[in-house]
XYZ file of C-alpha atoms in Angstrom:
524
model
C -84.295 -109.492 172.766
C -87.204 -107.079 172.813
C -86.121 -103.799 174.399
C -88.853 -101.915 176.189
C -88.719 -98.661 178.132
C -90.320 -97.767 181.478
C -93.905 -97.940 180.194
C -93.431 -101.279 178.496
C -91.336 -102.527 181.384
C -94.182 -101.640 183.694
C -96.426 -103.545 181.348
C -94.404 -106.683 182.002
C -95.506 -106.458 185.609
C -99.131 -106.206 184.592
C -101.380 -109.240 184.373
C -100.976 -111.560 181.465
C -98.286 -111.326 178.868
C -98.100 -111.350 175.109
C -96.362 -113.505 172.604
C -95.442 -113.170 168.938
C -98.123 -112.816 166.337
C -100.026 -110.017 164.615
C -101.046 -106.942 166.524
C -103.765 -104.484 166.489
C -103.774 -100.805 166.859
C -104.480 -97.612 165.188
C -106.197 -95.066 167.035
C -106.072 -91.644 166.035
C -107.801 -88.514 165.317
C -107.801 -87.822 161.635
C -105.833 -89.415 158.885
C -103.363 -91.577 160.776
C -105.779 -94.398 161.558
C -108.314 -95.490 158.989
C -110.624 -98.482 158.720
C -112.212 -100.491 156.003
C -115.079 -102.005 154.067
C -116.472 -105.437 154.797
C -115.812 -108.570 152.840
C -116.520 -112.181 153.559
C -119.214 -111.591 156.144
C -122.497 -113.454 155.667
C -124.416 -111.079 157.906
C -126.301 -108.084 156.501
C -124.033 -105.229 155.322
C -124.308 -102.222 152.998
C -127.681 -101.473 151.426
C -128.813 -98.105 150.087
C -132.292 -97.147 151.295
C -134.235 -93.962 151.100
C -134.972 -92.423 154.451
C -138.258 -90.566 154.349
C -137.245 -88.459 157.318
C -133.983 -87.500 155.623
C -135.665 -85.784 152.711
C -134.804 -88.438 150.205
C -131.182 -88.643 151.267
C -129.625 -92.034 150.733
C -128.579 -93.792 153.928
C -126.062 -96.625 154.165
C -127.248 -99.738 155.916
C -125.364 -102.996 156.495
C -125.759 -105.582 153.738
C -123.970 -108.761 152.612
C -121.036 -108.075 150.282
C -120.249 -110.540 147.530
C -117.182 -112.651 148.251
C -114.805 -113.222 145.356
C -113.318 -116.652 144.933
C -109.948 -116.820 146.587
C -110.537 -113.659 148.602
C -110.529 -115.571 151.867
C -114.152 -114.703 152.601
C -117.074 -116.965 153.330
C -118.044 -119.097 156.259
C -115.182 -119.526 158.662
C -113.601 -116.173 157.722
C -113.717 -112.702 159.248
C -114.529 -109.516 157.308
C -111.604 -107.828 155.609
C -109.939 -105.298 157.884
C -110.918 -107.142 161.071
C -109.361 -110.074 162.864
C -109.528 -112.429 165.793
C -107.025 -112.042 168.583
C -105.523 -115.229 170.070
C -104.443 -115.179 173.724
C -100.878 -114.054 172.966
C -101.985 -111.059 170.921
C -104.714 -110.154 173.382
C -102.205 -110.244 176.230
C -99.818 -107.963 174.322
C -102.618 -105.553 173.479
C -103.868 -105.470 177.071
C -100.397 -104.842 178.440
C -99.680 -102.052 175.988
C -103.039 -100.405 176.607
C -102.547 -100.684 180.356
C -99.102 -99.134 180.060
C -100.334 -96.201 177.971
C -103.305 -95.686 180.287
C -100.908 -95.575 183.248
C -99.284 -92.533 181.599
C -102.708 -90.890 181.197
C -103.484 -91.570 184.859
C -100.131 -90.129 185.878
C -101.297 -86.890 184.289
C -104.558 -86.898 186.266
C -107.087 -88.177 183.722
C -110.338 -89.961 184.651
C -111.907 -92.647 182.445
C -115.253 -92.374 180.652
C -117.102 -94.605 178.194
C -119.658 -93.832 175.485
C -121.899 -96.032 173.283
C -120.457 -97.625 170.164
C -123.579 -96.315 168.382
C -124.253 -92.616 167.893
C -127.067 -90.799 166.157
C -126.105 -90.297 162.529
C -126.556 -86.537 162.826
C -124.040 -86.460 165.689
C -121.218 -87.662 163.444
C -122.071 -86.174 160.058
C -120.195 -83.067 158.990
C -117.418 -83.388 161.571
C -114.732 -85.241 159.603
C -114.321 -83.393 156.317
C -113.737 -85.719 153.379
C -113.512 -88.668 155.778
C -117.263 -88.441 156.436
C -117.657 -91.007 153.656
C -115.842 -93.528 155.878
C -118.580 -93.538 158.538
C -120.569 -96.762 158.899
C -124.207 -95.701 158.734
C -126.958 -97.949 160.118
C -130.711 -97.962 160.527
C -132.262 -99.829 163.427
C -135.684 -101.428 163.499
C -137.187 -98.479 165.351
C -136.355 -96.143 162.488
C -133.545 -94.177 164.158
C -130.740 -93.158 161.836
C -127.570 -94.395 163.535
C -123.849 -94.755 162.857
C -120.920 -96.612 164.375
C -118.567 -94.185 166.080
C -115.755 -93.028 163.819
C -113.549 -91.737 166.627
C -113.749 -90.974 170.359
C -113.493 -87.195 170.071
C -116.926 -86.317 168.678
C -118.708 -88.607 171.201
C -116.693 -86.890 173.965
C -117.834 -83.473 172.785
C -121.429 -84.708 172.685
C -121.002 -86.115 176.210
C -119.731 -82.767 177.542
C -122.617 -80.832 176.002
C -125.271 -83.335 177.044
C -124.101 -83.432 180.662
C -123.257 -79.696 180.850
C -119.638 -80.501 181.800
C -117.336 -77.504 181.382
C -114.113 -78.805 182.923
C -112.689 -82.310 182.559
C -109.473 -84.244 181.975
C -110.416 -87.621 180.545
C -109.070 -90.706 178.824
C -111.044 -93.236 176.818
C -109.946 -96.576 175.345
C -112.456 -98.220 172.994
C -113.025 -99.590 169.509
C -113.974 -97.367 166.577
C -115.042 -98.218 163.017
C -114.105 -96.843 159.609
C -115.342 -97.934 156.174
C -111.985 -97.684 154.455
C -109.627 -100.039 152.630
C -107.559 -102.077 155.097
C -103.769 -102.175 155.137
C -103.180 -104.746 157.854
C -99.401 -104.865 157.315
C -99.355 -101.203 158.358
C -101.645 -101.737 161.324
C -104.693 -100.248 159.577
C -108.038 -101.948 160.185
C -111.761 -101.346 159.819
C -112.264 -102.057 163.512
C -109.565 -100.875 165.883
C -108.828 -99.376 169.266
C -108.309 -95.721 169.952
C -106.595 -94.533 173.097
C -107.459 -90.878 173.756
C -106.466 -88.242 176.297
C -108.315 -84.890 176.367
C -108.420 -81.732 178.475
C -111.666 -79.743 178.375
C -112.099 -76.334 179.972
C -111.168 -72.676 179.812
C -107.486 -72.352 180.745
C -104.581 -70.059 179.988
C -103.237 -70.507 176.429
C -101.038 -73.428 175.467
C -100.592 -74.981 178.931
C -102.928 -77.980 178.250
C -101.631 -78.181 174.659
C -98.053 -78.469 175.894
C -99.049 -81.250 178.314
C -100.625 -83.259 175.469
C -97.372 -83.042 173.515
C -95.419 -84.019 176.625
C -97.615 -87.123 176.975
C -96.907 -88.158 173.373
C -93.180 -87.668 173.974
C -93.274 -89.729 177.194
C -95.113 -92.663 175.628
C -93.047 -92.879 172.426
C -89.777 -92.449 174.323
C -90.615 -95.119 176.882
C -91.764 -97.637 174.278
C -88.469 -97.226 172.364
C -90.069 -97.689 168.972
C -87.223 -95.890 167.220
C -86.555 -92.266 166.361
C -89.617 -90.045 166.021
C -90.625 -86.464 165.409
C -93.757 -84.654 166.579
C -94.975 -82.205 163.940
C -96.974 -79.218 165.156
C -98.938 -76.544 163.330
C -101.993 -74.384 163.926
C -105.179 -74.262 161.868
C -105.268 -70.476 162.327
C -101.846 -70.196 160.713
C -102.979 -72.359 157.805
C -106.175 -70.363 157.344
C -104.087 -67.174 157.454
C -101.812 -68.609 154.760
C -104.805 -69.453 152.573
C -106.245 -65.976 153.079
C -103.071 -64.066 152.163
C -102.599 -66.357 149.165
C -105.989 -65.403 147.768
C -108.023 -68.528 148.604
C -111.752 -67.856 149.213
C -112.854 -68.749 152.763
C -115.319 -71.313 151.380
C -112.345 -73.288 150.056
C -110.232 -73.255 153.240
C -111.333 -76.753 154.357
C -110.933 -78.422 150.907
C -107.500 -76.777 150.567
C -106.609 -77.969 154.059
C -107.500 -81.576 153.176
C -105.251 -81.390 150.117
C -102.301 -79.889 152.011
C -102.665 -82.757 154.515
C -101.472 -85.136 151.775
C -98.027 -83.521 151.566
C -96.514 -86.166 153.865
C -97.512 -88.858 151.353
C -97.177 -87.270 147.892
C -94.859 -84.603 146.403
C -95.853 -80.936 146.179
C -96.459 -81.192 142.413
C -99.314 -83.651 142.982
C -100.763 -81.567 145.812
C -100.641 -78.459 143.614
C -102.288 -80.318 140.752
C -105.166 -81.415 143.026
C -105.597 -77.883 144.388
C -105.933 -76.460 140.898
C -107.648 -79.331 139.093
C -110.031 -80.637 141.764
C -110.377 -77.918 144.405
C -110.684 -74.989 141.982
C -107.807 -72.839 143.249
C -105.990 -70.576 140.814
C -102.459 -71.642 139.826
C -101.119 -68.397 141.324
C -102.796 -69.074 144.685
C -101.488 -72.661 144.709
C -97.936 -71.446 144.017
C -98.120 -68.908 146.836
C -99.415 -71.600 149.218
C -96.504 -73.816 148.205
C -94.012 -71.183 149.373
C -95.387 -71.511 152.905
C -96.502 -75.118 153.388
C -93.111 -76.578 152.505
C -91.486 -74.766 155.449
C -90.575 -76.478 158.717
C -88.341 -75.619 161.668
C -88.537 -74.332 165.226
C -88.635 -71.028 167.076
C -86.505 -69.368 164.381
C -89.151 -70.122 161.746
C -91.911 -68.810 164.012
C -89.979 -65.545 164.515
C -89.413 -65.240 160.773
C -93.104 -65.720 159.960
C -94.087 -63.196 162.625
C -92.069 -60.683 160.563
C -93.541 -61.849 157.242
C -95.104 -58.748 155.630
C -98.231 -60.622 154.557
C -98.841 -63.059 157.409
C -98.152 -60.470 160.091
C -101.098 -58.468 158.746
C -103.514 -61.400 159.032
C -105.255 -61.561 162.426
C -105.720 -65.362 162.481
C -102.155 -66.110 161.436
C -100.755 -63.603 163.933
C -102.761 -65.196 166.792
C -101.670 -68.687 165.752
C -97.994 -67.734 165.479
C -98.126 -65.997 168.860
C -99.539 -69.100 170.515
C -97.055 -71.306 168.659
C -94.199 -69.231 170.080
C -95.666 -69.585 173.584
C -96.092 -73.343 173.050
C -92.411 -73.714 172.127
C -91.430 -71.826 175.279
C -93.362 -74.346 177.406
C -91.979 -77.295 175.430
C -88.483 -75.935 176.050
C -89.201 -76.013 179.783
C -90.381 -79.633 179.392
C -87.077 -80.375 177.624
C -88.604 -81.978 174.531
C -88.091 -79.441 171.715
C -85.466 -81.642 170.034
C -88.342 -83.906 168.980
C -90.719 -81.095 167.941
C -90.942 -79.645 164.417
C -93.099 -76.650 163.462
C -94.314 -77.941 160.084
C -96.634 -75.818 157.929
C -97.581 -78.824 155.773
C -99.367 -80.469 158.710
C -103.093 -79.906 158.220
C -104.966 -82.900 159.670
C -108.082 -83.333 157.591
C -110.782 -83.217 160.266
C -113.151 -80.262 160.177
C -113.365 -79.784 163.934
C -109.790 -78.593 164.597
C -109.559 -74.885 165.436
C -106.043 -74.238 166.741
C -102.879 -76.202 167.471
C -102.647 -79.565 165.665
C -99.940 -82.192 165.982
C -98.917 -85.601 164.690
C -96.128 -87.966 165.770
C -94.273 -89.836 163.035
C -91.723 -92.643 163.328
C -88.626 -91.803 161.308
C -87.176 -95.306 161.155
C -87.358 -98.652 162.896
C -84.581 -100.380 164.795
C -85.428 -103.885 163.650
C -82.171 -105.780 163.482
C -83.861 -109.162 163.077
C -86.381 -108.147 160.426
C -85.253 -107.970 156.806
C -87.741 -105.235 155.880
C -88.263 -102.195 158.085
C -91.761 -101.803 159.443
C -93.346 -98.725 157.914
C -96.314 -97.566 159.930
C -96.392 -93.804 159.452
C -98.087 -91.680 162.099
C -98.498 -93.204 165.558
C -100.200 -90.358 167.426
C -102.123 -87.247 166.564
C -104.494 -84.637 167.880
C -105.094 -80.964 168.374
C -107.382 -78.243 169.693
C -111.099 -78.255 168.920
C -112.684 -75.309 170.701
C -115.914 -75.222 168.701
C -116.978 -78.865 168.699
C -118.850 -78.995 172.030
C -120.899 -75.937 171.055
C -122.296 -77.837 168.059
C -124.157 -80.121 170.476
C -125.255 -77.504 173.020
C -128.785 -76.097 172.460
C -127.502 -72.632 173.387
C -124.227 -73.020 171.494
C -122.121 -72.769 174.658
C -118.512 -73.583 173.845
C -116.082 -75.631 175.915
C -112.464 -75.323 174.702
C -110.804 -78.728 174.289
C -107.456 -80.180 173.281
C -106.531 -83.838 173.046
C -104.361 -86.567 171.607
C -104.938 -90.098 170.361
C -102.204 -92.756 170.516
C -102.058 -95.076 167.504
C -102.273 -98.312 169.436
C -102.892 -100.671 166.493
C -99.828 -99.464 164.633
C -97.602 -99.639 167.682
C -98.865 -103.206 168.219
C -97.774 -104.060 164.684
C -94.217 -102.999 165.489
C -93.972 -104.702 168.878
C -95.513 -107.899 167.558
C -92.984 -108.188 164.758
C -90.184 -107.543 167.225
C -91.450 -110.315 169.472
C -91.714 -112.671 166.537
C -88.187 -111.872 165.388
C -86.700 -112.213 168.885
C -88.363 -115.583 169.520
C -89.187 -114.427 173.039
C -92.139 -116.170 174.678
C -94.405 -114.122 176.840
C -97.048 -115.487 179.158
C -100.737 -115.358 178.299
C -102.020 -116.220 181.785
C -101.292 -115.065 185.324
C -101.212 -118.474 187.026
C -98.781 -118.447 189.951
C -98.961 -122.025 191.220
C -99.757 -125.410 189.694
C -101.114 -127.943 192.191
C -99.656 -131.343 191.308
C -99.641 -134.903 192.628
C -97.009 -137.601 192.000
C -99.177 -140.717 192.581
C -102.583 -142.029 191.567
C -105.845 -141.597 193.491
C -104.902 -138.205 194.914
C -107.460 -136.041 193.065
C -109.286 -135.181 196.356
C -105.979 -133.905 197.811
C -105.394 -131.705 194.769
C -108.930 -130.325 194.848
C -108.701 -129.515 198.546
C -105.318 -127.787 198.220
C -106.234 -125.749 195.136
C -109.409 -124.598 196.861
C -107.335 -123.314 199.775
C -105.097 -121.403 197.364
C -108.058 -119.876 195.491
C -109.682 -118.821 198.744
C -106.434 -117.092 199.726
C -106.432 -115.117 196.471
C -103.592 -117.065 194.856
C -103.861 -117.740 191.122
C -103.655 -121.509 190.793
C -104.303 -124.247 188.247
C -104.332 -128.036 188.058
C -104.579 -130.485 185.195
C -108.052 -131.866 184.517
C -107.113 -135.547 184.732
C -107.657 -137.821 187.667
C -104.154 -139.256 187.651
C -101.789 -137.169 185.510
C -98.133 -138.096 185.336
C -95.929 -135.801 187.459
C -93.567 -135.173 184.542
C -96.464 -133.964 182.416
C -97.616 -131.610 185.178
C -94.144 -130.116 185.593
C -93.730 -129.799 181.829
C -96.992 -127.832 181.731
C -95.488 -125.396 184.243
C -92.422 -124.865 182.067
C -94.422 -124.507 178.850
C -96.797 -121.899 180.303
C -94.344 -120.040 182.553
C -95.973 -120.966 185.883
C -93.283 -120.118 188.463
C -94.248 -122.512 191.301
C -95.565 -126.043 191.688
C -97.220 -127.207 194.926
C -96.791 -130.991 195.035
C -98.774 -133.091 197.459
C -98.186 -136.869 197.550
C -98.877 -139.652 200.031
C -95.798 -138.857 202.108
C -96.580 -135.115 202.118
C -100.126 -135.819 203.286
C -98.819 -137.983 206.099
C -96.269 -135.344 207.165
C -98.746 -132.452 206.725
C -96.379 -130.640 204.369
C -96.442 -129.525 200.739
C -93.420 -129.801 198.465
C -92.995 -126.347 196.909
C -90.970 -126.440 193.688
C -89.341 -123.483 191.962
C -89.982 -124.345 188.305
C -87.071 -122.287 186.924
C -84.359 -123.650 189.249
C -86.083 -127.032 189.885
C -85.281 -126.662 193.562
C -87.974 -127.889 195.956
C -88.496 -127.756 199.690
C -91.077 -129.123 202.134
C -93.273 -126.394 203.635
C -95.637 -127.021 206.571
C -99.202 -126.918 205.298
C -100.207 -124.056 207.598
C -97.295 -121.915 206.333
C -97.754 -122.622 202.624
C -99.839 -119.537 201.768
C -97.358 -117.170 203.434
C -94.392 -118.851 201.755
C -96.020 -118.613 198.300
C -96.789 -114.932 198.826
C -93.233 -114.282 199.989
C -91.779 -115.921 196.881
C -94.124 -114.050 194.557
C -93.275 -110.612 195.937
C -91.585 -108.370 193.321
């Protein structure tokens, strides 16, 4: 049996329900949700053209990729890293999104939307090494465009463009990444992100603590298994690099390499720092002494006394704020799930302060032979300088936010549903209007019209004279709770036989009282 917490339980009360099958999710700022290159699509995809306005810079434009035999591409297929969503999967996705959004609303966020297309210059230079994953386009009017890579940069552009200096927002929408798909891990080229952000000048660490509280609420309520939320601060990392002798110009490349520590051992990270990023072996060794540390308030106190770090202004600021953050998280009662982890770097260029990432430690999948490994399921951080990049006068709006990895969470819940064999509804129909004899189509049409006009969700079979057994079987197969049966005798007596599909009990209800009786039975 699928076990869901308060958020997912609330989702059961939302319209439509899901059923087993593949899921979709991955939303996230930074490395925890990637996307992928096309394959099997006959429409135009990647071409390289020279853009005169870009000073000879090569621009990616959609062009048809070649489909290898046996790759599953071609007519009748979807591009690699994308997929169709049947009703059951769509219902599950909608319920989960609605449940997560209800948490965002509980914290006072308002919804916004932005175009799926952005100007190329808006996105370039904001994602570090991941810039290469942006889908670049060129429209017929000559504008250099790109598909949005995440929801954070468009939000910053929106704030600057509309001169908004204070906002708490959420945004649920699809984003696109030209990466290699790993669909078994919930990684796609096209996927949903589910973001919550707080913009504005506030006292330190109060909004940051709320973002971490939101992640804790959602992951706890969904009962996905044990998890840990790693936190760090870009200022602490930059301070570490500085005291270890790394030139400032190499802070971002070093940061991107450190970000791989959750996937590869330190020896490989060190090798990349020295061999590819140009750091000295001595500097890499000194970095290794710091970035392999993790703990809580005790570690923060220890680093505040570190003879080198305590002399670095950035590191001292970051550690001071980290200490304050842990004090607030203690008041929220969630520090048992928080780990101060100096290996957390998050590869995006726009982070300026606190960064965090939620990771599932294991899955409680009793019915599945292999545990579902999906890695990070939420991530975010503070980006105080991003809005200023889009403001003509460089005015900054401090921001902090989090993105929930919806696609990956879908992958877990879908497999659980499949293993449990539980059937969930894909429609919201409340009543099936049925007739037991022939030549009663006009009676069905009249009754169903009355139900629709009263706001009741009703269906009927599209045959003139369907067998009653078939109509009742349809109710059981689709989970419709009530059947309103009108036959010759019911018409003569001006009643409707109302049948409870689950118990198979039925009772005659006067026609004029039918609507009220249906509403009474459907009340939670």
